[in-house]
Coordinates of C-alpha atoms in Angstrom, one line a residue:
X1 CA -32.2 11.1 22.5
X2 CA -30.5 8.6 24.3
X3 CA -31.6 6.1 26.8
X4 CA -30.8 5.1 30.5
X5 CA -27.1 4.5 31.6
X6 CA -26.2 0.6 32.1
X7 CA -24.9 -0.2 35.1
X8 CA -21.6 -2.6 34.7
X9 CA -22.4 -6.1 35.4
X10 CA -21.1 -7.7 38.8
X11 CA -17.3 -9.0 39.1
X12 CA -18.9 -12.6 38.9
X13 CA -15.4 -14.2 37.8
X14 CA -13.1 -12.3 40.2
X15 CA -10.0 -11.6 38.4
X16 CA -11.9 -12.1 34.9
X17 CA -10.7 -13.9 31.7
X18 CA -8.2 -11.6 30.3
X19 CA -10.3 -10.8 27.3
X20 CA -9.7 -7.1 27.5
X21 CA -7.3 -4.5 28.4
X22 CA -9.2 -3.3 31.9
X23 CA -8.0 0.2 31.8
X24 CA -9.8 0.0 27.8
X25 CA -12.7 -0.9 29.4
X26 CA -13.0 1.2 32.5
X27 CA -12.9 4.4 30.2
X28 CA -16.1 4.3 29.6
X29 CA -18.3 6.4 32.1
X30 CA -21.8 5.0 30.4
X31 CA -22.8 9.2 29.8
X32 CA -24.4 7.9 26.2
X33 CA -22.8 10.9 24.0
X34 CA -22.0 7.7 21.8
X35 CA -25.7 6.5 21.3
X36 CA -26.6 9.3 18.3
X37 CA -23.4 8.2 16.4
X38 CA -24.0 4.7 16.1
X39 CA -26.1 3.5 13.4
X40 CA -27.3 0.0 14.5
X41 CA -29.0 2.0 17.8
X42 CA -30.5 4.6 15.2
X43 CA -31.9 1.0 13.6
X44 CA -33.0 -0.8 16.8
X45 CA -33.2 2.0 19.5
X46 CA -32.1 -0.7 21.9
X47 CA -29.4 0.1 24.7
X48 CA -27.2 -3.2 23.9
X49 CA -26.9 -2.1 19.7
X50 CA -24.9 0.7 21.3
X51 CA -21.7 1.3 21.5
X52 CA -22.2 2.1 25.4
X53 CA -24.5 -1.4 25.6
X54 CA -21.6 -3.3 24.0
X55 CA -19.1 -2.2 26.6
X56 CA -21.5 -3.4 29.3
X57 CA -21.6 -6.7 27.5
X58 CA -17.8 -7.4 27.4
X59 CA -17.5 -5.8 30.4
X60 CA -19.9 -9.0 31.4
X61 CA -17.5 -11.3 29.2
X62 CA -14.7 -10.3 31.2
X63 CA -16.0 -10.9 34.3
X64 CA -17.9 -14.3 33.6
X65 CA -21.4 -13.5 34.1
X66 CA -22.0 -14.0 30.5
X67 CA -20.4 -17.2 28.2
X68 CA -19.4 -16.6 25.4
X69 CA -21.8 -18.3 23.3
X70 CA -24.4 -16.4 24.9
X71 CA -26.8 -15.3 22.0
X72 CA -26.8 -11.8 22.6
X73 CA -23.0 -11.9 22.1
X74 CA -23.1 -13.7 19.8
X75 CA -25.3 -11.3 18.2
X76 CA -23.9 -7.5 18.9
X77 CA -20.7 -8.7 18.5
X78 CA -21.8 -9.6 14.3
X79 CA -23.9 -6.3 14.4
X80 CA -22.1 -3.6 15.4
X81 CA -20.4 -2.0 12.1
X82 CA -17.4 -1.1 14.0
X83 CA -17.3 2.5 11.9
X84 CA -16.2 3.9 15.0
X85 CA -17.9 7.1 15.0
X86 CA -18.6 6.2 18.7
X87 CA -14.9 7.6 19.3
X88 CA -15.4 10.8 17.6
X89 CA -17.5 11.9 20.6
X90 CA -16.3 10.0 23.4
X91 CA -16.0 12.6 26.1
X92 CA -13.6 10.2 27.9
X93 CA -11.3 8.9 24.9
X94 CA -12.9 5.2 25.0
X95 CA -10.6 3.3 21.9
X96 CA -13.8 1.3 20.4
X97 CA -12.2 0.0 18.0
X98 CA -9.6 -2.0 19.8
X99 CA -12.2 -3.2 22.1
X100 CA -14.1 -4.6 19.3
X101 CA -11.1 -6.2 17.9
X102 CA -10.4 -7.8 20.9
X103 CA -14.3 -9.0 21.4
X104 CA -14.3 -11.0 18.2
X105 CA -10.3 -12.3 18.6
X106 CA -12.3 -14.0 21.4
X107 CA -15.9 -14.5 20.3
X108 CA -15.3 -15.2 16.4
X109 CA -13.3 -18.4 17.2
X110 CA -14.1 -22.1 16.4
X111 CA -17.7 -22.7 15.1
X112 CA -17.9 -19.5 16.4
X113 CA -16.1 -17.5 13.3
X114 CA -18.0 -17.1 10.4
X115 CA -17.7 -19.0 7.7
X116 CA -17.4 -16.3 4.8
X117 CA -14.8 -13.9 6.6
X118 CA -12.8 -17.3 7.3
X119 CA -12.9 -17.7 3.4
X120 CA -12.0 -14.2 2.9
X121 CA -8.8 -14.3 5.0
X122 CA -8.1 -17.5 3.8
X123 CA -8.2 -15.8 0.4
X124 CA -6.0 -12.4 0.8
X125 CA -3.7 -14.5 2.6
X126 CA -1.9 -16.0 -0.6
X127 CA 0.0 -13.4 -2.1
X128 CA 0.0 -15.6 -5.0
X129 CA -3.6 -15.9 -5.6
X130 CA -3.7 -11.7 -5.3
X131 CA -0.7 -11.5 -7.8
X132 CA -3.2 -13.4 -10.3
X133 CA -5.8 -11.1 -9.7
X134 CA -3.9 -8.6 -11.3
X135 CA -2.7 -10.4 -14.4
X136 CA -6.2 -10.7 -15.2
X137 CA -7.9 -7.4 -14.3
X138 CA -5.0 -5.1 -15.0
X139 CA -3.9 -2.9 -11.8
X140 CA -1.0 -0.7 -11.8
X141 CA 2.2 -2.3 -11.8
X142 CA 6.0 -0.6 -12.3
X143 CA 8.6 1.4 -11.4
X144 CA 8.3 5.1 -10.5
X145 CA 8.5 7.8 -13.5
X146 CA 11.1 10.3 -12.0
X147 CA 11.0 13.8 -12.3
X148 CA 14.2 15.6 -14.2
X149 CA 15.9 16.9 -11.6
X150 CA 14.8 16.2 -8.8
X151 CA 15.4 14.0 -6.4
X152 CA 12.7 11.4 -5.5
X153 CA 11.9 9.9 -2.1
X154 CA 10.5 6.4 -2.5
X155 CA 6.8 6.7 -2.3
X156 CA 5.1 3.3 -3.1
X157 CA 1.3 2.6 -4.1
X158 CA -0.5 0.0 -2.1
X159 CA -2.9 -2.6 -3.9
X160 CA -5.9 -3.1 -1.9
X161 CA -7.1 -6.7 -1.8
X162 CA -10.3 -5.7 -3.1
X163 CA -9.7 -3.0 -5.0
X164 CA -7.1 -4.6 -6.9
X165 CA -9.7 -7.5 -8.2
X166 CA -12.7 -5.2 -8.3
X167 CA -11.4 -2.1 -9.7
X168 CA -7.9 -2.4 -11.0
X169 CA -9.2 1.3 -12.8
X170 CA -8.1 2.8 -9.1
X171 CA -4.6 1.9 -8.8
X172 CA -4.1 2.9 -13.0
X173 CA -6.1 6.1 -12.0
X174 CA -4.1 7.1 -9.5
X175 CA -0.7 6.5 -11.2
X176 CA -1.7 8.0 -14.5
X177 CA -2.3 11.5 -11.4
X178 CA 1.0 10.8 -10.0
X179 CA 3.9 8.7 -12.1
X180 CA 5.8 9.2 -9.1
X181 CA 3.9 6.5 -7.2
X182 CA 5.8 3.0 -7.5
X183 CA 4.0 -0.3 -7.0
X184 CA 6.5 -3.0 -6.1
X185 CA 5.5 -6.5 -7.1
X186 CA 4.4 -9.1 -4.8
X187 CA 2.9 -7.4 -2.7
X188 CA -0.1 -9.0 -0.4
X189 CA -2.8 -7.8 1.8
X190 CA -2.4 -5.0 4.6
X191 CA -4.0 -7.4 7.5
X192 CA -7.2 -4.6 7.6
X193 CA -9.8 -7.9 6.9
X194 CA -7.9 -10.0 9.7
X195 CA -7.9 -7.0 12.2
X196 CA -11.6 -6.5 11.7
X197 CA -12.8 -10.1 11.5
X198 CA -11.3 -12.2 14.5
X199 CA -7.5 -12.2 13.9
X200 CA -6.5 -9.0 15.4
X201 CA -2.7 -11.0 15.4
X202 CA -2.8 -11.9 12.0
X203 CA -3.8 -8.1 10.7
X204 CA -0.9 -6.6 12.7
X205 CA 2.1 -9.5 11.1
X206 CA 0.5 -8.6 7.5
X207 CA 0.3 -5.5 8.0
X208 CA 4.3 -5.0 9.9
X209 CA 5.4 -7.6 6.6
X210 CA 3.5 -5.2 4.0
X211 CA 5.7 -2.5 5.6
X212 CA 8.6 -4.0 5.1
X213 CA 8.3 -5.0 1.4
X214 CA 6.7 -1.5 0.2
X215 CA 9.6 1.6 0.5
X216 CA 9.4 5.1 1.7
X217 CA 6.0 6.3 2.0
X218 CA 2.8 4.0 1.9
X219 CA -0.1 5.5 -0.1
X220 CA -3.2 3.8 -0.5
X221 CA -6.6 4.1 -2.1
X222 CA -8.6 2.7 0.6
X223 CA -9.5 4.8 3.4
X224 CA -9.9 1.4 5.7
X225 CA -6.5 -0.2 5.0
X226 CA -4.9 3.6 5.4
X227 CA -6.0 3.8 9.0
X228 CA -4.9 0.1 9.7
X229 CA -1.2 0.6 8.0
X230 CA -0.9 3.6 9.9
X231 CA -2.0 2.1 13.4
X232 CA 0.9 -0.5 12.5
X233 CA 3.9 1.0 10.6
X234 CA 3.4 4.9 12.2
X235 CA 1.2 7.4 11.3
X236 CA 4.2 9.7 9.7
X237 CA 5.1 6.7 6.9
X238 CA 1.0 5.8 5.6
X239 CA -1.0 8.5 3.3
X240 CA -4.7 7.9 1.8
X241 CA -4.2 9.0 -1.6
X242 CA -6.2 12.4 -1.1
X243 CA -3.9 13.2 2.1
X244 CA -0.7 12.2 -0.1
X245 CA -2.2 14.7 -3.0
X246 CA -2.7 17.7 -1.0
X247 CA 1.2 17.1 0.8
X248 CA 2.2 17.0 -2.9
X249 CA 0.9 20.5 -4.2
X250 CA -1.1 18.5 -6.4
X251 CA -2.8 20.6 -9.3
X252 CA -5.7 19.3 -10.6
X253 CA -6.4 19.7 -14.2
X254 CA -9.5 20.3 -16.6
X255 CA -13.6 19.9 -14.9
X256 CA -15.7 17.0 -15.3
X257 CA -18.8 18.0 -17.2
X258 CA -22.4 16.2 -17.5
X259 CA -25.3 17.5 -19.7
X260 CA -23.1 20.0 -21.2
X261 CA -22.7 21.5 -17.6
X262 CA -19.8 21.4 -15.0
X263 CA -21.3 18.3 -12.9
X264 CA -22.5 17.7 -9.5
X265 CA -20.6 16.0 -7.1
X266 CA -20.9 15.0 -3.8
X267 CA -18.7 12.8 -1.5
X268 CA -19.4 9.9 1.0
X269 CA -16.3 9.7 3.4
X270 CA -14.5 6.1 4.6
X271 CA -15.5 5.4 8.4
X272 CA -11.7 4.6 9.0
X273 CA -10.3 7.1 7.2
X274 CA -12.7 9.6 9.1
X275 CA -13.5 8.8 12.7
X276 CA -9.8 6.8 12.6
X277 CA -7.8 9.2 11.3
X278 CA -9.1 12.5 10.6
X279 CA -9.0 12.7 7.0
X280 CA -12.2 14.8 5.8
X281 CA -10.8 18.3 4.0
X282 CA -8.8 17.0 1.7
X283 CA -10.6 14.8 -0.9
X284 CA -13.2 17.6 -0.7
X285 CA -11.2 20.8 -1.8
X286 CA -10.0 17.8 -5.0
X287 CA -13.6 17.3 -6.1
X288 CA -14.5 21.1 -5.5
X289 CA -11.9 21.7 -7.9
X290 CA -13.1 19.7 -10.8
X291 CA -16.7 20.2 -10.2
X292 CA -19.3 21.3 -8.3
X293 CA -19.5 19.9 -5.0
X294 CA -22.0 19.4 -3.1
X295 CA -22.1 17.9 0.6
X296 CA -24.5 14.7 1.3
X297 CA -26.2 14.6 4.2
X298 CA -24.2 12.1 6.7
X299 CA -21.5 12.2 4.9
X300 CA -19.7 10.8 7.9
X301 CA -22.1 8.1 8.5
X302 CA -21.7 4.5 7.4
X303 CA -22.9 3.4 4.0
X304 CA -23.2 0.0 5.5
X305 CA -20.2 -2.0 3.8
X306 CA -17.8 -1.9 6.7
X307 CA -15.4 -4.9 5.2
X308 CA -17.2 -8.0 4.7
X309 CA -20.3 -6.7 6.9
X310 CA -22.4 -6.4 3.6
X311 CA -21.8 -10.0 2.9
X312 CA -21.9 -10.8 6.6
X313 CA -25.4 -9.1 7.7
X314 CA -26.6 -8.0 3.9
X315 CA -30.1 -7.1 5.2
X316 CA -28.9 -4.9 8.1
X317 CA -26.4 -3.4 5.4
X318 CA -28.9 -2.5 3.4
X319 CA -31.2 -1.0 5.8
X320 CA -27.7 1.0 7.0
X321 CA -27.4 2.0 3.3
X322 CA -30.9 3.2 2.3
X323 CA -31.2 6.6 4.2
X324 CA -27.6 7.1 2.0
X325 CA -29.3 6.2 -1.0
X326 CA -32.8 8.7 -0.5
X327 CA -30.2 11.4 0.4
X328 CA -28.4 11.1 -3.2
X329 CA -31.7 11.1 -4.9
X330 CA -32.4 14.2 -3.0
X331 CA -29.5 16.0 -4.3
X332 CA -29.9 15.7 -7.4
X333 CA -26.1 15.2 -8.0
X334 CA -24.3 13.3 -10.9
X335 CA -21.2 11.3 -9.4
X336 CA -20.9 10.5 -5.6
X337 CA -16.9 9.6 -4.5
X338 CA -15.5 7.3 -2.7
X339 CA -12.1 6.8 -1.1
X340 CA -12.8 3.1 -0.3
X341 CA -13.1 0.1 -2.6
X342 CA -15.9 -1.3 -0.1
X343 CA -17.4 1.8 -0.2
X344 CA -17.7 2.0 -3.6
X345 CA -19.2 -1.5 -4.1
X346 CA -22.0 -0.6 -1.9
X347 CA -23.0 2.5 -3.6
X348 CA -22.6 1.4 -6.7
X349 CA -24.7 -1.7 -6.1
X350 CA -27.4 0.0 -4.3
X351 CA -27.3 2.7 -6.8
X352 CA -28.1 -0.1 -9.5
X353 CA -31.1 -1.3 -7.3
X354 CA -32.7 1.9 -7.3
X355 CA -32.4 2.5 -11.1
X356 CA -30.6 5.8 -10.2
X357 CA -28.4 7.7 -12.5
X358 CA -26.1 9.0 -9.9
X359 CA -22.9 7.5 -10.6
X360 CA -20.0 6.4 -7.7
X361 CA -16.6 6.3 -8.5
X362 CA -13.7 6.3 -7.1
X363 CA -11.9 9.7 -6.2
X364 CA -9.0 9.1 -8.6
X365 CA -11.0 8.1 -11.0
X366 CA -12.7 11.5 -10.9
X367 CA -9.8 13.7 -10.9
X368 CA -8.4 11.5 -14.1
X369 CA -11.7 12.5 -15.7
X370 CA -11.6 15.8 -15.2
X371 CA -7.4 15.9 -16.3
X372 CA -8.3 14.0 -19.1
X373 CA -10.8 16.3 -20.3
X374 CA -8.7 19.5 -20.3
X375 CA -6.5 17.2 -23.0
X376 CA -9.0 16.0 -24.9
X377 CA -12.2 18.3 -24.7
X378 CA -14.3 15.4 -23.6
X379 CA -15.4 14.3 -20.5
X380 CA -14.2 10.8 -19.6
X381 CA -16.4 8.5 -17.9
X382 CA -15.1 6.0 -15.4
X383 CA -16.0 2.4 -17.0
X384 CA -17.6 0.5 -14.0
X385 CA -15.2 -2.6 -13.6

């Protein structure tokens, strides 16, 4: 259901501040096909938590009739989740997502930016401090493992921020599937937590300077900083890591088994990797062929992490999140996957709050389980670092 169409605000400032791209903003025709898509309006039901709402308040920002510390600015532009799901069924082609961007490169500034995605930034901004991360917790690290024979295009691995601090099991996991993968040293954060948190600037050098240091093909295991690399350094050079398995006539090996059976598995997608670039068959046909897989109820919906949004609006996250969570107990599944280290750190956390035994891990982790298995006999199980 979706509610009345809002009527753009008034010129009020005549030529406007320059905040956005006018031809972005006049794409949108206010026809609502973008109010069942977004999850805050599914929370609130109210027009301005709507993709459709938001436009009509920048549109309002633009033209001067609203300040910029106007509350409910203030406020929508924190809220919205920017999962851009919104563009998946935009009749007219409306680019959210760079709207957004562009709304808090303006609104998050000054007192106005808050304080835990400015210590964030702050953070993945020293490669040095990253490079640490992994001395302690143990990511991948080397050169490729060449195959006899043939010749080898330079494909390198990207270490998430996150991931690589978090779950240094990822980047081992996915090496230990493909020895091909090289993960040059010094390597420092793609720019996705700057794009999406005020520094739209920042996101784009990081991400152009990551380019430059990693060779050939970029494959990461992030869905989120997939779809930012490849908005940056070209769609034809970044691969998520189920994307760059499938291109590689990758054969997976052995099942994953739980209670003596071949397990359940279901999947929840990354909003980037989804409504940004398209990516939803592949890391499906790799779990259905390790187990048996079983599709979760909006899938494509957010799980309410969306970069530091958990730690930004934690109650709205997890009011996002809960629908996700009654789905999985539902199912009755064993493992649900992930192709994004946020991602994975909500589930598993809310996951823990329920007392569930559904486990979420990481798709590589799943397909080492399973290859590990067809070695060894066992099972495997992912240890939750």
């Amino acid at each position: 259901m979706t509610g009345p169409a809002s009527t753009p605000p008034g010129p009020g400032g005549g030529q406007g501040r320059g905040i956005f791209d006018k031809e972005l903003l006049d794409r949108c025709i206010s026809c609502g096909f973008c109010l069942p898509a977004c999850p805050t309006y599914e929370l609130t039901g109210q027009e301005t938590s709507s993709p459709r709402g938001r436009i009509t308040l920048m549109r309002a920002l633009e033209s001067g009739d609203l300040a910029p510390d106007d509350p409910t600015l203030v406020e929508e532009s924190s809220f919205c989740l920017g999962c851009r799901a919104c563009e998946t069924v935009c009749p007219a082609g409306v680019e959210y997502g760079q709207l957004l961007e562009r709304w808090r490169d303006h609104q998050w500034q000054g007192p106005g930016r808050p304080l835990i995605a400015r210590g964030l930034k702050a953070l993945v901004s020293r490669p040095g401090l990253l490079r640490l991360q992994g001395l302690v917790r143990r990511h991948a690290r080397g050169g490729a493992a060449p195959e006899q024979g043939q010749e080898q295009r330079p494909v390198s691995l990207m270490l998430g921020c996150v991931e690589r601090g978090l779950y240094p099991a990822v980047s081992r996991a996915a090496r230990e599937l493909r020895p091909e993968l090289a993960v040059p040293a010094g390597q420092g954060c793609c720019g996705a937590l700057h794009a999406h948190n005020g520094d739209s600037a920042t996101g784009a050098a990081l991400a152009r300077g990551l380019g430059e240091r990693l060779p050939g093909t970029v494959v990461t295991t992030a869905g989120g900083c997939a779809a930012h690399l490849a908005h940056h350094l070209g769609r034809d050079r970044v691969r998520e890591l189920s994307e760059y398995l499938g291109r590689a006539g990758h054969r997976s090996a052995g099942e994953v088994r739980a209670g003596g059976r071949r397990a359940r598995v279901t999947l929840q997608d990354s909003c980037h990797l989804r409504n940004g670039l398209g990516v939803t068959r592949p890391p499906r046909d790799l779990v259905a062929a390790v187990a048996d897989y079983v599709e979760l109820p909006g899938a494509g919906t957010c799980c309410g992490a969306a970069g530091t949004y958990s730690m930004l609006r934690p109650d709205d996250s997890r009011a996002v999140l809960d629908p996700k969570l009654d789905a999985l107990a539902e199912l009755d599944v064993d493992y649900v996957v992930t192709v994004n280290p946020g991602c994975l750190r909500q589930l598993r956390q809310g996951l823990r709050r329920r007392r569930s035994r559904v486990k979420a891990v990481h798709l590589a982790e799943l397909l080492v389980m399973a290859a590990r298995s067809a070695k060894d006999g066992g099972t495997g199980d992912p240890a939750e670092e």
